[in-house]
CSV table of C-alpha atoms and ligand atoms in Angstrom, one decimal:
chain,number,residue,atom,x,y,z
U,44,UNK,CA,35.0,27.7,-50.9
U,45,UNK,CA,34.2,25.6,-47.8
U,46,UNK,CA,35.4,24.4,-44.5
U,47,UNK,CA,37.3,21.3,-43.3
U,48,UNK,CA,36.7,20.2,-39.7
U,49,UNK,CA,40.1,19.4,-38.3
U,50,UNK,CA,38.8,18.3,-34.9
U,51,UNK,CA,35.8,18.1,-32.7
U,52,UNK,CA,35.3,18.2,-28.9
U,53,UNK,CA,32.6,18.4,-26.3
U,54,UNK,CA,32.0,18.6,-22.6
U,55,UNK,CA,28.9,17.4,-20.7
U,56,UNK,CA,28.7,18.0,-16.9
U,57,UNK,CA,28.9,15.1,-14.5
U,58,UNK,CA,25.6,15.8,-12.6
U,59,UNK,CA,22.8,13.8,-14.3
U,60,UNK,CA,19.3,15.0,-13.4
U,61,UNK,CA,16.6,12.4,-14.1
U,62,UNK,CA,13.0,13.5,-15.0
U,63,UNK,CA,11.8,12.1,-11.7
U,64,UNK,CA,13.8,14.7,-9.8
U,65,UNK,CA,11.5,17.5,-11.2
U,66,UNK,CA,8.4,16.0,-9.5
U,67,UNK,CA,9.8,17.2,-6.1
U,68,UNK,CA,9.1,20.9,-7.0
U,69,UNK,CA,6.8,21.1,-10.0
U,70,UNK,CA,3.6,19.2,-11.0
U,71,UNK,CA,5.0,16.9,-13.7
U,72,UNK,CA,5.9,13.3,-14.3
U,73,UNK,CA,8.6,11.3,-16.1
U,74,UNK,CA,5.8,9.9,-18.4
U,75,UNK,CA,4.7,13.4,-19.5
U,76,UNK,CA,8.2,14.7,-20.2
U,77,UNK,CA,9.2,11.6,-22.2
U,78,UNK,CA,5.9,11.6,-24.2
U,79,UNK,CA,5.9,15.3,-25.0
U,80,UNK,CA,9.6,15.9,-25.6
U,81,UNK,CA,11.6,12.6,-25.7
U,82,UNK,CA,13.8,13.8,-22.8
U,83,UNK,CA,14.7,11.3,-20.1
U,84,UNK,CA,17.5,13.1,-18.3
U,85,UNK,CA,19.8,16.1,-18.7
U,86,UNK,CA,23.2,17.2,-17.3
U,87,UNK,CA,23.7,20.3,-15.3
U,88,UNK,CA,26.9,22.1,-14.5
U,89,UNK,CA,27.7,23.5,-11.0
U,90,UNK,CA,30.4,25.9,-12.3
U,91,UNK,CA,30.9,28.5,-15.0
U,92,UNK,CA,29.9,28.4,-18.6
U,93,UNK,CA,33.5,29.2,-19.6
U,94,UNK,CA,34.8,26.1,-17.9
U,95,UNK,CA,32.6,23.9,-20.2
U,96,UNK,CA,33.6,26.0,-23.2
U,97,UNK,CA,37.3,25.7,-22.4
U,98,UNK,CA,37.0,21.9,-21.8
U,99,UNK,CA,35.3,21.4,-25.2
U,100,UNK,CA,37.8,23.6,-26.9
U,101,UNK,CA,40.8,21.7,-25.4
U,102,UNK,CA,39.3,18.4,-26.6
U,103,UNK,CA,38.7,19.7,-30.1
U,104,UNK,CA,42.3,21.0,-30.3
U,105,UNK,CA,43.6,17.6,-29.1
U,106,UNK,CA,41.6,15.8,-31.7
U,107,UNK,CA,42.9,18.2,-34.4
U,108,UNK,CA,46.5,17.7,-33.1
U,109,UNK,CA,46.9,21.5,-32.7
U,110,UNK,CA,48.0,23.9,-30.0
U,111,UNK,CA,45.9,26.8,-28.8
U,112,UNK,CA,48.6,29.1,-30.3
U,113,UNK,CA,47.5,27.8,-33.8
U,114,UNK,CA,44.1,29.5,-33.6
U,115,UNK,CA,43.5,32.8,-35.4
U,116,UNK,CA,39.9,33.3,-34.1
U,117,UNK,CA,37.7,31.9,-31.4
U,118,UNK,CA,34.0,32.4,-32.1
U,119,UNK,CA,31.7,31.4,-29.3
U,120,UNK,CA,27.9,31.0,-29.6
U,121,UNK,CA,25.9,31.3,-26.5
U,122,UNK,CA,22.7,32.7,-24.9
U,123,UNK,CA,23.9,32.0,-21.4
U,124,UNK,CA,27.3,33.6,-21.0
U,125,UNK,CA,28.7,34.1,-17.5
U,126,UNK,CA,29.1,37.8,-18.1
U,127,UNK,CA,27.2,40.4,-20.1
U,128,UNK,CA,30.7,41.6,-21.0
U,129,UNK,CA,33.4,40.5,-21.8
U,130,UNK,CA,32.4,37.9,-24.3
U,131,UNK,CA,32.6,34.2,-23.5
U,132,UNK,CA,35.1,33.8,-26.3
U,133,UNK,CA,37.6,36.3,-24.6
U,134,UNK,CA,37.4,34.5,-21.3
U,135,UNK,CA,38.0,31.1,-23.1
U,136,UNK,CA,40.9,32.6,-25.1
U,137,UNK,CA,42.6,33.6,-21.9
U,138,UNK,CA,41.8,30.4,-20.1
U,139,UNK,CA,43.2,28.1,-22.8
U,140,UNK,CA,46.1,30.5,-23.7
U,141,UNK,CA,45.2,31.0,-27.4
U,142,UNK,CA,47.3,34.2,-27.4
U,143,UNK,CA,47.2,34.6,-31.2
U,144,UNK,CA,43.5,34.4,-31.5
U,145,UNK,CA,40.9,37.1,-31.8
U,146,UNK,CA,37.8,36.3,-29.8
U,147,UNK,CA,34.2,37.3,-30.0
U,148,UNK,CA,30.6,36.0,-29.4
U,149,UNK,CA,27.7,35.4,-31.7
U,150,UNK,CA,24.1,35.0,-30.5
U,151,UNK,CA,21.7,33.2,-32.9
U,152,UNK,CA,20.1,31.3,-30.0
U,153,UNK,CA,19.8,27.5,-30.7
U,154,UNK,CA,20.9,28.0,-34.3
U,155,UNK,CA,24.1,29.6,-33.2
U,156,UNK,CA,26.4,26.8,-34.2
U,157,UNK,CA,25.1,26.9,-37.8
U,158,UNK,CA,25.5,30.7,-38.0
U,159,UNK,CA,28.9,30.3,-36.4
U,160,UNK,CA,30.1,27.8,-39.0
U,161,UNK,CA,29.1,30.1,-41.8
U,162,UNK,CA,30.7,33.1,-40.1
U,163,UNK,CA,33.9,31.1,-39.6
U,164,UNK,CA,33.9,30.1,-43.3
U,165,UNK,CA,33.8,33.8,-44.2
U,166,UNK,CA,36.8,34.6,-42.0
U,167,UNK,CA,38.7,31.6,-43.4
U,168,UNK,CA,37.9,32.8,-46.9
U,169,UNK,CA,39.3,36.2,-45.9
U,170,UNK,CA,42.7,34.7,-45.0
U,171,UNK,CA,42.5,33.3,-41.5
U,172,UNK,CA,44.1,29.9,-41.2
U,173,UNK,CA,42.3,28.3,-38.3
U,174,UNK,CA,39.1,29.2,-36.6
U,175,UNK,CA,37.4,27.5,-33.7
U,176,UNK,CA,33.7,27.6,-33.1
U,177,UNK,CA,32.6,26.9,-29.6
U,178,UNK,CA,28.9,26.6,-28.7
U,179,UNK,CA,28.5,26.5,-24.9
U,180,UNK,CA,25.4,26.9,-22.8
U,181,UNK,CA,24.7,27.0,-19.1
U,182,UNK,CA,20.9,27.1,-19.6
U,183,UNK,CA,20.4,26.2,-15.9
U,184,UNK,CA,21.4,29.8,-15.0
U,185,UNK,CA,18.5,31.2,-17.1
U,186,UNK,CA,15.9,28.5,-16.5
U,187,UNK,CA,12.8,29.3,-14.5
U,188,UNK,CA,12.5,26.2,-12.3
U,189,UNK,CA,9.0,27.3,-11.2
U,190,UNK,CA,7.8,27.0,-14.8
U,191,UNK,CA,7.1,23.3,-15.5
U,192,UNK,CA,6.5,23.9,-19.2
U,193,UNK,CA,10.1,25.0,-19.8
U,194,UNK,CA,12.3,23.8,-16.9
U,195,UNK,CA,12.2,20.2,-17.8
U,196,UNK,CA,13.5,20.8,-21.3
U,197,UNK,CA,16.9,22.3,-20.8
U,198,UNK,CA,20.4,21.0,-20.0
U,199,UNK,CA,24.0,22.4,-19.9
U,200,UNK,CA,27.0,21.5,-22.1
U,201,UNK,CA,29.5,22.6,-24.8
U,202,UNK,CA,30.7,21.5,-28.2
U,203,UNK,CA,33.5,22.8,-30.4
U,204,UNK,CA,35.1,22.4,-33.8
U,205,UNK,CA,38.4,23.5,-35.2
U,206,UNK,CA,38.1,24.6,-38.9
U,207,UNK,CA,40.4,25.4,-41.7
U,208,UNK,CA,39.7,26.6,-45.3
U,209,UNK,CA,38.9,24.0,-47.9
U,210,UNK,CA,38.0,23.7,-51.6
U,211,UNK,CA,35.2,21.3,-50.8
U,212,UNK,CA,31.7,22.6,-51.4
U,213,UNK,CA,29.7,24.2,-48.6
U,214,UNK,CA,26.2,25.5,-48.7
U,215,UNK,CA,24.0,27.2,-46.1
U,216,UNK,CA,20.5,28.6,-45.8
U,217,UNK,CA,19.3,30.9,-43.1
U,218,UNK,CA,16.1,32.7,-42.1
U,219,UNK,CA,14.9,35.2,-39.5
U,220,UNK,CA,11.4,36.2,-38.4
U,221,UNK,CA,11.8,39.0,-35.9
U,222,UNK,CA,8.0,39.2,-35.5
U,223,UNK,CA,8.3,36.0,-33.5
U,224,UNK,CA,10.8,37.5,-31.0
U,225,UNK,CA,8.3,37.6,-28.2
U,226,UNK,CA,7.6,33.9,-28.4
U,227,UNK,CA,11.0,32.9,-26.9
U,228,UNK,CA,13.1,35.3,-24.8
U,229,UNK,CA,15.0,36.1,-21.6
U,230,UNK,CA,15.4,39.7,-20.5
U,231,UNK,CA,17.9,41.2,-18.1
U,232,UNK,CA,16.9,42.0,-14.6
U,233,UNK,CA,15.8,45.6,-14.4
U,234,UNK,CA,18.3,48.2,-13.1
U,235,UNK,CA,17.4,51.4,-11.1
U,236,UNK,CA,18.6,54.5,-12.9
U,237,UNK,CA,18.6,57.6,-10.7
U,238,UNK,CA,18.1,60.1,-13.6
U,239,UNK,CA,15.2,58.6,-15.6
U,240,UNK,CA,12.0,56.8,-14.8
U,241,UNK,CA,12.6,53.2,-15.7
U,242,UNK,CA,10.0,51.9,-18.0
U,243,UNK,CA,9.4,48.2,-17.8
U,244,UNK,CA,10.8,46.4,-20.9
U,245,UNK,CA,7.9,44.0,-20.5
U,246,UNK,CA,5.6,46.8,-21.8
U,247,UNK,CA,7.0,46.2,-25.3
U,248,UNK,CA,4.3,45.0,-27.6
U,249,UNK,CA,3.7,41.2,-27.4
U,250,UNK,CA,6.3,40.4,-24.7
U,251,UNK,CA,4.9,38.6,-21.7
U,252,UNK,CA,5.6,39.6,-18.1
U,253,UNK,CA,8.1,36.8,-17.6
U,254,UNK,CA,10.5,36.5,-14.7
U,255,UNK,CA,13.5,38.7,-15.5
U,256,UNK,CA,16.7,36.8,-16.2
U,257,UNK,CA,14.9,33.6,-17.1
U,258,UNK,CA,13.6,32.0,-20.3
U,259,UNK,CA,10.0,32.5,-21.4
U,260,UNK,CA,8.7,30.3,-24.2
U,261,UNK,CA,5.3,30.0,-26.0
U,262,UNK,CA,6.0,26.3,-26.7
U,263,UNK,CA,3.3,25.7,-29.2
U,264,UNK,CA,4.2,28.7,-31.4
U,265,UNK,CA,7.9,27.7,-31.3
U,266,UNK,CA,6.9,24.2,-32.2
U,267,UNK,CA,4.9,25.3,-35.2
U,268,UNK,CA,7.8,27.5,-36.4
U,269,UNK,CA,10.3,24.6,-35.9
U,270,UNK,CA,8.4,21.9,-37.9
U,271,UNK,CA,8.3,24.2,-40.9
U,272,UNK,CA,11.7,25.9,-40.5
U,273,UNK,CA,13.7,22.7,-40.1
U,274,UNK,CA,12.7,21.0,-43.4
U,275,UNK,CA,12.9,24.3,-45.2
U,276,UNK,CA,16.5,24.9,-44.0
U,277,UNK,CA,17.5,21.4,-45.0
U,278,UNK,CA,15.9,21.6,-48.5
U,279,UNK,CA,17.3,25.1,-49.2
U,280,UNK,CA,20.9,24.2,-48.1
U,281,UNK,CA,20.8,20.9,-50.1
U,282,UNK,CA,19.5,22.7,-53.2
U,283,UNK,CA,22.3,25.2,-52.9
U,284,UNK,CA,24.8,22.4,-52.5
U,285,UNK,CA,23.2,20.6,-55.5
U,286,UNK,CA,21.9,17.4,-53.9
U,287,UNK,CA,18.6,16.1,-52.7
U,288,UNK,CA,18.2,15.6,-48.9
U,289,UNK,CA,18.2,11.8,-49.4
U,290,UNK,CA,21.8,12.0,-50.7
U,291,UNK,CA,22.9,13.2,-47.2
U,292,UNK,CA,24.8,10.6,-45.1
U,293,UNK,CA,23.7,12.3,-41.8
U,294,UNK,CA,21.4,14.9,-40.5
U,295,UNK,CA,22.5,16.5,-37.2
U,296,UNK,CA,19.5,18.5,-36.0
U,297,UNK,CA,19.0,20.8,-33.0
U,298,UNK,CA,17.7,18.7,-30.1
U,299,UNK,CA,14.7,20.6,-28.8
U,300,UNK,CA,12.0,17.9,-28.9
U,301,UNK,CA,12.0,14.4,-30.4
U,302,UNK,CA,8.6,15.1,-32.0
U,303,UNK,CA,9.9,18.1,-33.8
U,304,UNK,CA,12.8,16.1,-35.2
U,305,UNK,CA,10.5,13.2,-36.2
U,306,UNK,CA,8.0,15.6,-37.9
U,307,UNK,CA,10.8,17.4,-39.8
U,308,UNK,CA,12.5,14.2,-40.9
U,309,UNK,CA,9.2,12.7,-42.0
U,310,UNK,CA,8.4,15.9,-44.1
U,311,UNK,CA,11.8,15.4,-45.8
U,312,UNK,CA,11.2,11.6,-46.2
U,313,UNK,CA,14.6,11.2,-44.5
U,314,UNK,CA,15.3,8.1,-42.4
U,315,UNK,CA,15.5,8.5,-38.6
U,316,UNK,CA,18.4,6.0,-38.7
U,317,UNK,CA,20.6,8.6,-40.4
U,318,UNK,CA,19.5,11.3,-38.0
U,319,UNK,CA,21.8,11.9,-35.0
U,320,UNK,CA,19.7,12.1,-31.8
U,321,UNK,CA,20.9,12.4,-28.2
U,322,UNK,CA,18.0,14.3,-26.8
U,323,UNK,CA,16.9,11.5,-24.4
U,324,UNK,CA,20.2,11.9,-22.4
U,325,UNK,CA,21.3,15.5,-23.1
U,326,UNK,CA,18.0,17.4,-23.5
U,327,UNK,CA,18.1,20.9,-25.1
U,328,UNK,CA,21.4,22.6,-24.6
U,329,UNK,CA,20.5,25.4,-27.1
U,330,UNK,CA,23.4,26.2,-29.5
U,331,UNK,CA,25.5,23.4,-27.9
U,332,UNK,CA,23.2,20.6,-29.1
U,333,UNK,CA,24.5,20.3,-32.6
U,334,UNK,CA,28.3,20.3,-31.9
U,335,UNK,CA,27.8,17.9,-28.9
U,336,UNK,CA,25.8,15.5,-31.1
U,337,UNK,CA,28.4,15.9,-33.9
U,338,UNK,CA,31.3,15.2,-31.6
U,339,UNK,CA,29.7,12.1,-30.1
U,340,UNK,CA,28.9,10.7,-33.5
U,341,UNK,CA,32.4,11.3,-34.8
U,342,UNK,CA,34.0,9.7,-31.7
U,343,UNK,CA,31.8,6.6,-31.8
U,344,UNK,CA,32.5,6.1,-35.5
U,345,UNK,CA,29.1,6.8,-36.9
U,346,UNK,CA,30.2,9.9,-38.8
U,347,UNK,CA,33.2,9.1,-41.1
U,348,UNK,CA,35.5,11.2,-43.2
U,349,UNK,CA,34.1,12.0,-46.7
U,350,UNK,CA,30.4,11.8,-45.6
U,351,UNK,CA,28.0,14.5,-46.3
U,352,UNK,CA,26.3,16.1,-43.3
U,353,UNK,CA,23.6,18.6,-42.8
U,354,UNK,CA,23.5,20.5,-39.5
U,355,UNK,CA,20.2,22.3,-38.9
U,356,UNK,CA,18.9,24.4,-36.1
U,357,UNK,CA,16.2,26.9,-35.1
U,358,UNK,CA,15.6,29.1,-32.0
U,359,UNK,CA,14.8,32.4,-30.4
U,360,UNK,CA,14.7,35.3,-32.8
U,361,UNK,CA,13.0,33.5,-34.4
U,362,UNK,CA,15.8,32.1,-36.5
U,363,UNK,CA,16.7,29.0,-38.4
U,364,UNK,CA,19.8,27.8,-40.3
U,365,UNK,CA,21.0,24.7,-42.1
U,366,UNK,CA,24.5,23.9,-43.6
U,367,UNK,CA,25.6,21.1,-45.8
U,368,UNK,CA,29.3,20.1,-46.1
U,369,UNK,CA,31.6,17.1,-46.1
U,370,UNK,CA,33.1,15.9,-42.8
I,168,ACO,N1,4.4,18.3,-17.0
I,168,ACO,C1,3.1,18.1,-17.0
I,168,ACO,N2,2.3,18.8,-17.7
I,168,ACO,C2,2.8,19.9,-18.4
I,168,ACO,C3,4.2,20.2,-18.4
I,168,ACO,C4,5.0,19.4,-17.6
I,168,ACO,N3,6.3,19.6,-17.6
I,168,ACO,N4,4.4,21.2,-19.2
I,168,ACO,C5,3.2,21.6,-19.7
I,168,ACO,N5,2.2,20.8,-19.2
I,168,ACO,C6,0.8,20.8,-19.5
I,168,ACO,C7,0.3,22.1,-19.9
I,168,ACO,O1,0.0,23.0,-18.8
I,168,ACO,C8,-1.0,21.7,-20.7
I,168,ACO,O2,-2.0,21.5,-19.7
I,168,ACO,P1,-3.5,22.0,-20.0
I,168,ACO,O3,-3.9,21.2,-21.3
I,168,ACO,O4,-4.2,21.6,-18.8
I,168,ACO,O5,-3.4,23.5,-20.3
I,168,ACO,C9,-0.6,20.4,-21.3
I,168,ACO,O6,0.5,19.9,-20.5
I,168,ACO,C10,-0.3,20.4,-22.7
I,168,ACO,O7,0.6,21.5,-22.9
I,168,ACO,P2,1.2,21.8,-24.4
I,168,ACO,O8,2.0,23.1,-24.3
I,168,ACO,O9,0.1,21.7,-25.4
I,168,ACO,O10,2.2,20.6,-24.6
I,168,ACO,P3,3.0,20.2,-25.9
I,168,ACO,O11,2.6,18.8,-26.3
I,168,ACO,O12,2.9,21.3,-26.9
I,168,ACO,O13,4.5,20.2,-25.4
I,168,ACO,C11,6.4,21.5,-25.4
I,168,ACO,C12,5.1,21.3,-24.8
I,168,ACO,C13,7.3,20.3,-25.0
I,168,ACO,C14,7.1,22.8,-24.7
I,168,ACO,C15,6.4,21.7,-26.9
I,168,ACO,O14,5.4,22.6,-27.2
I,168,ACO,C16,7.7,22.1,-27.5
I,168,ACO,O15,8.6,21.3,-27.6
I,168,ACO,N6,7.8,23.3,-28.1
I,168,ACO,C17,9.0,23.7,-28.8
I,168,ACO,C18,10.1,24.0,-27.8
I,168,ACO,C19,11.3,24.4,-28.6
I,168,ACO,O16,11.6,23.8,-29.6
I,168,ACO,N7,12.2,25.3,-28.0
I,168,ACO,C20,13.3,25.6,-28.8
I,168,ACO,C21,14.1,26.6,-28.4
I,168,ACO,S1,14.6,26.5,-26.7
I,168,ACO,C22,15.8,27.7,-26.5
I,168,ACO,O17,15.9,28.5,-27.3
I,168,ACO,C23,16.8,27.5,-25.4
């Protein structure tokens, strides 16, 4: 049992930040950023994450021809929620008036949308009628703008899909390597507790003394993980689905670095022309990358009904996931 995407939606903020703007406060250049990542610009939001999530949700509902009241569940994926609690999904549920929907968040970092799709499928199989997955990230609130090796990579945005149950085949493959947790992380600011001596979380084995509340990344280790994990996820998901990767109509990968995408695609002997890429203009918006790219390709007519897609992501955890299904 699989899923049918009834509608897609996305939101990207108005403010466009060109590479050149980073040269005012860190030692970098447009040339370096483009050469090492493929990113030319990103968009940053001056409001709350939930505003972006709600806007993407409303657009997905509109494209599905449904009302917020038709939803049974809202599943948000995020690493950059406005609040530690309540969940982003609860805030969005209230904001869009989806009174009949349960709401909760799922954190699988940049692979969140793929994990979310599979979780949604299980809830649909269990009897829910319509589930919305929203992946929304305000990475600007956890980016360390003094760290040139990470700050140039991230953007803000949100993407959403409305799903219902379907008899069409669906296959997914996931992996987790918790030993790589210290290669990509953001920890909470420390709190003073009057009753116990607060031990620094940074003293955990392997975790660097990074600025609390902001993302730390060992770029080269994550890069090595990504170029192996991406093709592995695609191959495993395709094998479970019963096709070869070259039978896919479209690959929709996580947009972390154009070189990672090119290396993965080349390992799969898959054409770049059938790989959806918007990294140059959108940068890395963590779990929102895939649903934003998906929505843009649906709206501009590249992705058509009946075509086979593979969505594939990787990220902090370290985790990876790929899913094959028909649009
Ligand atoms: N501008 C100029 N120079 C820079 C910059 C910058 N913005 N950033 C790093 N450099 C320098 C480094 O200091 C280094 O200098 P050195 O040789 O004097 O030490 C040099 O450039 C090369 O650095 P590398 O780290 O080797 O550069 P690389 O080609 O590996 O690119 C990058 C770095 C883009 C981070 C790459 O490793 C990468 O994309 N890694 C994976 C990132 C990723 O996929 N993250 C996914 C998850 S993100 C999330 O979860 C939200």
